Short mmCIF file of C-alpha atoms in Angstrom, two decimals:
data_model
loop_
_atom_site.label_atom_id
_atom_site.label_comp_id
_atom_site.label_asym_id
_atom_site.label_seq_id
_atom_site.Cartn_x
_atom_site.Cartn_y
_atom_site.Cartn_z
CA UNK A 1 91.67 118.32 78.16
CA UNK A 2 94.67 118.92 80.01
CA UNK A 3 95.88 122.40 80.16
CA UNK A 4 99.65 123.27 80.83
CA UNK A 5 99.88 125.86 83.76
CA UNK A 6 102.66 127.40 85.86
CA UNK A 7 101.73 126.17 89.48
CA UNK A 8 101.85 129.27 91.38
CA UNK A 9 100.69 129.77 95.09
CA UNK A 10 100.29 125.91 95.87
CA UNK A 11 103.78 125.25 97.45
CA UNK A 12 105.91 125.04 94.17
CA UNK A 13 108.79 127.54 94.47
CA UNK A 14 109.12 128.55 90.92
CA UNK A 15 112.49 130.35 91.64
CA UNK A 16 114.08 126.84 92.50
CA UNK A 17 112.50 125.06 89.72
CA UNK A 18 113.63 124.68 86.07
CA UNK A 19 111.61 125.82 83.03
CA UNK A 20 111.62 122.34 81.82
CA UNK A 21 110.20 120.99 85.22
CA UNK A 22 107.68 123.68 85.20
CA UNK A 23 106.55 122.70 81.29
CA UNK A 24 106.39 119.08 82.15
CA UNK A 25 103.66 119.13 84.96
CA UNK A 26 100.14 119.77 83.92
CA UNK A 27 97.36 121.20 86.22
CA UNK A 28 94.33 118.91 85.58
CA UNK A 29 91.32 120.70 84.53
CA UNK A 30 88.72 117.73 85.09
CA UNK A 31 85.15 118.20 85.03
CA UNK A 32 84.45 114.39 84.28
CA UNK A 33 87.09 111.90 83.93
CA UNK A 34 84.73 110.12 81.38
CA UNK A 35 85.59 112.85 79.00
CA UNK A 36 88.99 111.57 78.69
CA UNK A 37 90.18 108.63 76.34
CA UNK A 38 92.45 106.06 77.68
CA UNK A 39 95.28 107.68 75.73
CA UNK A 40 94.54 111.03 77.22
CA UNK A 41 94.42 109.53 80.96
CA UNK A 42 97.89 107.76 80.02
CA UNK A 43 99.38 111.37 79.99
CA UNK A 44 97.30 113.33 82.13
CA UNK A 45 97.56 110.77 85.21
CA UNK A 46 101.26 110.47 84.81
CA UNK A 47 102.07 114.13 84.86
CA UNK A 48 98.91 115.88 86.15
CA UNK A 49 98.91 117.84 89.37
CA UNK A 50 96.06 119.32 91.20
CA UNK A 51 95.99 123.03 91.82
CA UNK A 52 97.75 122.30 95.34
CA UNK A 53 100.58 120.40 93.27
CA UNK A 54 99.66 117.01 94.25
CA UNK A 55 99.53 114.10 91.75
CA UNK A 56 96.72 111.77 90.90
CA UNK A 57 98.23 108.38 91.16
CA UNK A 58 99.22 106.10 94.14
CA UNK A 59 97.72 108.08 97.00
CA UNK A 60 98.62 105.81 99.82
CA UNK A 61 102.07 105.73 98.59
CA UNK A 62 102.27 109.63 98.66
CA UNK A 63 100.85 109.73 102.32
CA UNK A 64 102.88 106.71 103.93
CA UNK A 65 106.10 106.19 102.00
CA UNK A 66 109.28 108.10 102.18
CA UNK A 67 108.75 108.96 98.61
CA UNK A 68 105.45 110.89 99.38
CA UNK A 69 107.08 114.39 98.89
CA UNK A 70 108.33 113.70 95.41
CA UNK A 71 105.06 114.16 93.59
CA UNK A 72 106.46 113.15 90.25
CA UNK A 73 108.03 109.76 91.45
CA UNK A 74 105.01 108.79 93.08
CA UNK A 75 102.83 109.92 90.21
CA UNK A 76 104.93 107.82 87.82
CA UNK A 77 105.64 104.58 89.94
CA UNK A 78 103.19 102.85 87.77
CA UNK A 79 102.88 104.64 84.67
CA UNK A 80 105.09 104.56 81.53
CA UNK A 81 108.22 106.58 82.46
CA UNK A 82 110.94 105.92 80.17
CA UNK A 83 114.48 104.21 80.78
CA UNK A 84 113.84 103.43 84.30
CA UNK A 85 110.60 101.41 83.80
CA UNK A 86 109.96 97.72 83.41
CA UNK A 87 107.80 95.86 80.77
CA UNK A 88 104.66 96.81 82.59
CA UNK A 89 105.55 100.43 82.58
CA UNK A 90 106.33 100.52 86.16
CA UNK A 91 109.38 102.25 87.80
CA UNK A 92 112.01 99.74 89.09
CA UNK A 93 111.51 101.02 92.63
CA UNK A 94 107.69 100.43 92.90
CA UNK A 95 108.39 97.43 94.96
CA UNK A 96 110.35 99.15 97.41
CA UNK A 97 108.16 102.11 97.72
CA UNK A 98 104.94 99.76 98.35
CA UNK A 99 107.08 97.70 100.84
CA UNK A 100 107.86 100.90 102.83
CA UNK A 101 104.23 102.19 102.65
CA UNK A 102 102.74 98.67 103.74
CA UNK A 103 105.53 98.69 106.53
CA UNK A 104 104.45 101.87 107.72
CA UNK A 105 100.60 101.18 107.64
CA UNK A 106 100.99 98.13 109.60
CA UNK A 107 101.95 100.35 112.38
CA UNK A 108 98.81 102.22 112.20
CA UNK A 109 95.20 102.09 112.89
CA UNK A 110 93.92 101.51 109.41
CA UNK A 111 90.62 103.27 108.08
CA UNK A 112 88.86 102.53 105.09
CA UNK A 113 86.33 104.90 103.87
CA UNK A 114 83.80 102.42 102.61
CA UNK A 115 84.03 100.77 106.06
CA UNK A 116 83.53 103.71 108.07
CA UNK A 117 81.60 102.21 111.20
CA UNK A 118 84.26 99.35 111.30
CA UNK A 119 87.14 101.93 111.15
CA UNK A 120 85.19 103.88 113.99
CA UNK A 121 84.77 100.59 116.06
CA UNK A 122 88.62 99.89 115.59
CA UNK A 123 89.61 103.64 116.43
CA UNK A 124 87.44 103.58 119.74
CA UNK A 125 89.45 100.56 120.81
CA UNK A 126 92.92 101.54 119.88
CA UNK A 127 92.47 105.33 120.27
CA UNK A 128 89.55 106.01 122.54
CA UNK A 129 90.29 109.58 122.71
CA UNK A 130 89.68 110.10 118.87
CA UNK A 131 86.18 110.69 117.89
CA UNK A 132 84.97 109.75 114.55
CA UNK A 133 81.78 110.50 112.70
CA UNK A 134 80.51 108.42 109.73
CA UNK A 135 78.35 110.99 107.91
CA UNK A 136 77.65 111.59 104.31
CA UNK A 137 80.77 111.22 101.98
CA UNK A 138 81.43 114.45 100.32
CA UNK A 139 83.98 113.36 97.82
CA UNK A 140 81.34 111.70 95.31
CA UNK A 141 80.83 113.35 92.06
CA UNK A 142 76.90 113.28 91.14
CA UNK A 143 77.59 114.41 87.71
CA UNK A 144 80.07 111.90 86.94
CA UNK A 145 79.62 109.70 83.73
CA UNK A 146 80.60 106.14 83.47
CA UNK A 147 84.27 105.48 82.45
CA UNK A 148 85.04 103.56 79.35
CA UNK A 149 86.41 100.23 79.91
CA UNK A 150 89.71 101.20 78.39
CA UNK A 151 89.75 104.37 80.61
CA UNK A 152 89.06 102.28 83.58
CA UNK A 153 91.89 99.97 82.79
CA UNK A 154 94.41 102.64 82.36
CA UNK A 155 93.44 104.22 85.72
CA UNK A 156 93.69 100.97 87.44
CA UNK A 157 97.15 100.32 85.76
CA UNK A 158 98.61 103.59 86.64
CA UNK A 159 97.27 103.19 90.25
CA UNK A 160 98.33 99.35 90.56
CA UNK A 161 100.41 100.07 93.72
CA UNK A 162 97.42 102.15 95.28
CA UNK A 163 94.91 99.06 94.54
CA UNK A 164 97.59 96.80 96.30
CA UNK A 165 97.94 99.13 99.18
CA UNK A 166 93.99 99.28 99.46
CA UNK A 167 93.66 95.46 99.47
CA UNK A 168 96.38 95.41 102.36
CA UNK A 169 94.67 98.06 104.03
CA UNK A 170 91.26 95.81 104.20
CA UNK A 171 93.38 92.99 105.50
CA UNK A 172 94.83 95.24 108.51
CA UNK A 173 91.40 96.66 108.95
CA UNK A 174 89.87 93.00 109.40
CA UNK A 175 92.84 91.91 111.86
CA UNK A 176 92.23 94.94 113.89
CA UNK A 177 88.62 94.66 114.15
CA UNK A 178 89.30 91.00 115.26
CA UNK A 179 91.51 92.34 117.87
CA UNK A 180 89.08 94.85 118.81
CA UNK A 181 86.02 92.69 119.03
CA UNK A 182 88.02 89.81 120.90
CA UNK A 183 89.05 92.17 123.57
CA UNK A 184 85.69 93.66 123.86
CA UNK A 185 84.21 89.91 124.37
CA UNK A 186 86.78 89.17 127.06
CA UNK A 187 86.20 92.56 128.96
CA UNK A 188 82.37 91.68 128.88
CA UNK A 189 83.22 88.14 130.30
CA UNK A 190 85.26 89.43 133.12
CA UNK A 191 82.21 91.68 134.26
#
């Protein structure tokens, strides 16, 4: 279950935050997402925060957009959020935030965790001083159970902007990989 807690010691200055703001946040106490129903996830994902004060939804937008420091805004971009949402439960500014995210990502060397070797190949071309190791991924939960179909749909619905950014990141990585391999082939031909 989600337990309401005051978020102290994680970057939230409680002196400058109203009691209403504090009570509207939840620190997620999750051992296994499969233990949540879709309706529990609907609320937990929209308002939940890690013990570091970070939201659960739309992670690439948090990292790359100008809205990234506003956890509540990013968390609720594609979650039902009242008067400022469209028919799909999306905030009216999700398109602008996603656009700015993709604009910034297009100026970066893009990495995709599941494509670590290809990411390392691209990095070695564009940033040869940067060393990357593709070892074991430590963020997997070996005790995780299968999600219900309803829960899976709710997670995808609330993270639609993240899914779009992930698809774009893969396209950018493909393009950067093409440039990398073309440059390598040309340099080998010139030798």
